[in-house]
Amino acid sequence: MSEFVYPPVIKTALGVFKALNIKIRLEGTDRIPADGGAVLVSNHVSYLDFIFAGLSAHPAGRLVRFMAKKEIFDNRIGGPLMRGMHHIPVDRDAGASSYAAALKALKGGEIVGVFAEATISRSFTIKDIKNGAVRMAVASKTPLIPIAIWGPQRLWTKGRKRRLLQRNVPVTILVGEPLYPKRGDDYDQVTRDLRAQMEELLEKAQREYTDIPKPGETWWQPSYLGGTAPTPEEAEKLDLEEAEARKAARDAAHDGKGTEG
């Protein structure tokens, strides 16, 4: 597979991080296999997570193929980059094809990155996750590797203004112990075990984070640590309201097309 796009993108990102003095803490990267397929499962706190999650595999000399929503691939700027890096588009109306593409990549020895929460967590805690990542790992006979990311939400997250040029923001990336699910296992139980590991990693990253929010900046800290981010219950309500608003907009657009002419 040709790699004309991905390496320069990584090099550029690292250069930008250096210029902005983004201090990256990487831990547990020896758990990323040097070869062969693996399912990398990350939490989701920002729109930049695929960049930082991908860095977890960088010390092993690996590239991660992320599953990302189709809309990103439709973007005139992001689309060519995503395709050039051989990421995997996820069309929620045609999920089987995305799953098949991910399995093909895994069986071909690639690392596939998954944000199992599906959307950014407004509470900055781990949302409920489905068992899709576990099923992929079982079907491809590959390990399931949990990771936790903390810090990128300060640069760009849901409901907040982008601050991409903010300097001196620490970013923590922790890689957990791999899980090796197999056919016949209780996939829902393995998913609960995976989520528990991710929660443990994320809490470790949050509690050991070197920065403390300044007055007026507590929005990026979870409520359980005294921050003003929504609680998980409040975040769930906001997500539901957003989903209902999007559905209403889609329905209105569809009805509009249906009455044209």
Short mmCIF file of C-alpha atoms in Angstrom, two decimals, residues 53-139:
data_model
loop_
_atom_site.label_atom_id
_atom_site.label_comp_id
_atom_site.label_asym_id
_atom_site.label_seq_id
_atom_site.Cartn_x
_atom_site.Cartn_y
_atom_site.Cartn_z
CA ALA A 53 -4.47 8.37 18.96
CA GLY A 54 -2.38 7.63 15.87
CA LEU A 55 0.74 8.82 17.68
CA SER A 56 0.36 5.91 20.11
CA ALA A 57 1.49 3.60 17.31
CA HIS A 58 4.27 5.87 16.07
CA PRO A 59 7.05 4.45 18.33
CA ALA A 60 6.27 0.98 16.92
CA GLY A 61 6.60 2.33 13.39
CA ARG A 62 2.91 1.64 12.69
CA LEU A 63 0.18 3.63 10.96
CA VAL A 64 -3.40 3.46 12.18
CA ARG A 65 -6.37 3.32 9.79
CA PHE A 66 -9.20 5.09 11.57
CA MET A 67 -12.87 4.46 11.06
CA ALA A 68 -14.44 7.91 10.65
CA LYS A 69 -17.83 9.19 9.63
CA LYS A 70 -18.43 9.50 5.90
CA GLU A 71 -19.08 13.25 6.13
CA ILE A 72 -15.36 13.88 6.74
CA PHE A 73 -14.52 12.07 3.50
CA ASP A 74 -17.05 14.26 1.67
CA ASN A 75 -15.20 17.41 2.75
CA ARG A 76 -13.23 18.94 -0.12
CA ILE A 77 -10.12 19.38 2.04
CA GLY A 78 -10.39 16.60 4.58
CA GLY A 79 -11.66 14.01 2.11
CA PRO A 80 -8.52 13.70 -0.06
CA LEU A 81 -6.34 13.58 3.07
CA MET A 82 -8.46 10.87 4.69
CA ARG A 83 -8.46 8.77 1.54
CA GLY A 84 -4.74 9.33 1.04
CA MET A 85 -4.11 8.02 4.57
CA HIS A 86 -6.34 4.99 3.79
CA HIS A 87 -8.74 5.66 6.63
CA ILE A 88 -12.10 3.86 6.53
CA PRO A 89 -15.34 5.79 5.90
CA VAL A 90 -18.31 4.86 8.05
CA ASP A 91 -21.71 5.33 6.44
CA ARG A 92 -24.30 4.82 9.17
CA ASP A 93 -26.84 3.87 6.50
CA ALA A 94 -24.52 1.19 5.10
CA GLY A 95 -22.63 -0.08 8.14
CA ALA A 96 -21.94 -3.53 6.68
CA SER A 97 -19.58 -2.15 4.04
CA SER A 98 -17.58 -0.20 6.67
CA TYR A 99 -17.32 -3.31 8.83
CA ALA A 100 -16.17 -5.37 5.85
CA ALA A 101 -13.52 -2.78 4.95
CA ALA A 102 -12.22 -2.76 8.52
CA LEU A 103 -12.04 -6.56 8.60
CA LYS A 104 -10.15 -6.61 5.32
CA ALA A 105 -7.62 -4.12 6.73
CA LEU A 106 -7.22 -6.10 9.98
CA LYS A 107 -6.73 -9.40 8.16
CA GLY A 108 -4.19 -7.64 5.95
CA GLY A 109 -2.12 -6.82 9.05
CA GLU A 110 -3.25 -3.23 9.59
CA ILE A 111 -4.07 -1.48 12.86
CA VAL A 112 -7.63 -0.17 12.74
CA GLY A 113 -8.57 2.71 15.04
CA VAL A 114 -12.07 2.90 16.51
CA PHE A 115 -13.80 5.56 18.60
CA ALA A 116 -16.26 3.18 20.21
CA GLU A 117 -18.27 5.96 21.86
CA ALA A 118 -19.21 7.05 18.30
CA THR A 119 -19.37 10.74 19.23
CA ILE A 120 -17.33 13.13 21.36
CA SER A 121 -18.06 12.80 25.07
CA ARG A 122 -19.21 16.18 26.35
CA SER A 123 -18.73 15.00 29.94
CA PHE A 124 -15.13 13.92 29.24
CA THR A 125 -15.91 10.54 30.76
CA ILE A 126 -16.36 7.25 28.89
CA LYS A 127 -19.81 6.94 27.34
CA ASP A 128 -21.54 3.62 26.76
CA ILE A 129 -19.91 1.65 23.96
CA LYS A 130 -21.24 -1.06 21.67
CA ASN A 131 -19.56 -4.40 20.97
CA GLY A 132 -18.56 -3.68 17.36
CA ALA A 133 -14.84 -3.38 18.18
CA VAL A 134 -14.93 -6.70 20.02
CA ARG A 135 -16.67 -8.41 17.11
CA MET A 136 -14.04 -7.07 14.71
CA ALA A 137 -11.20 -8.31 16.90
CA VAL A 138 -12.76 -11.77 17.15
CA ALA A 139 -13.53 -12.04 13.44
#
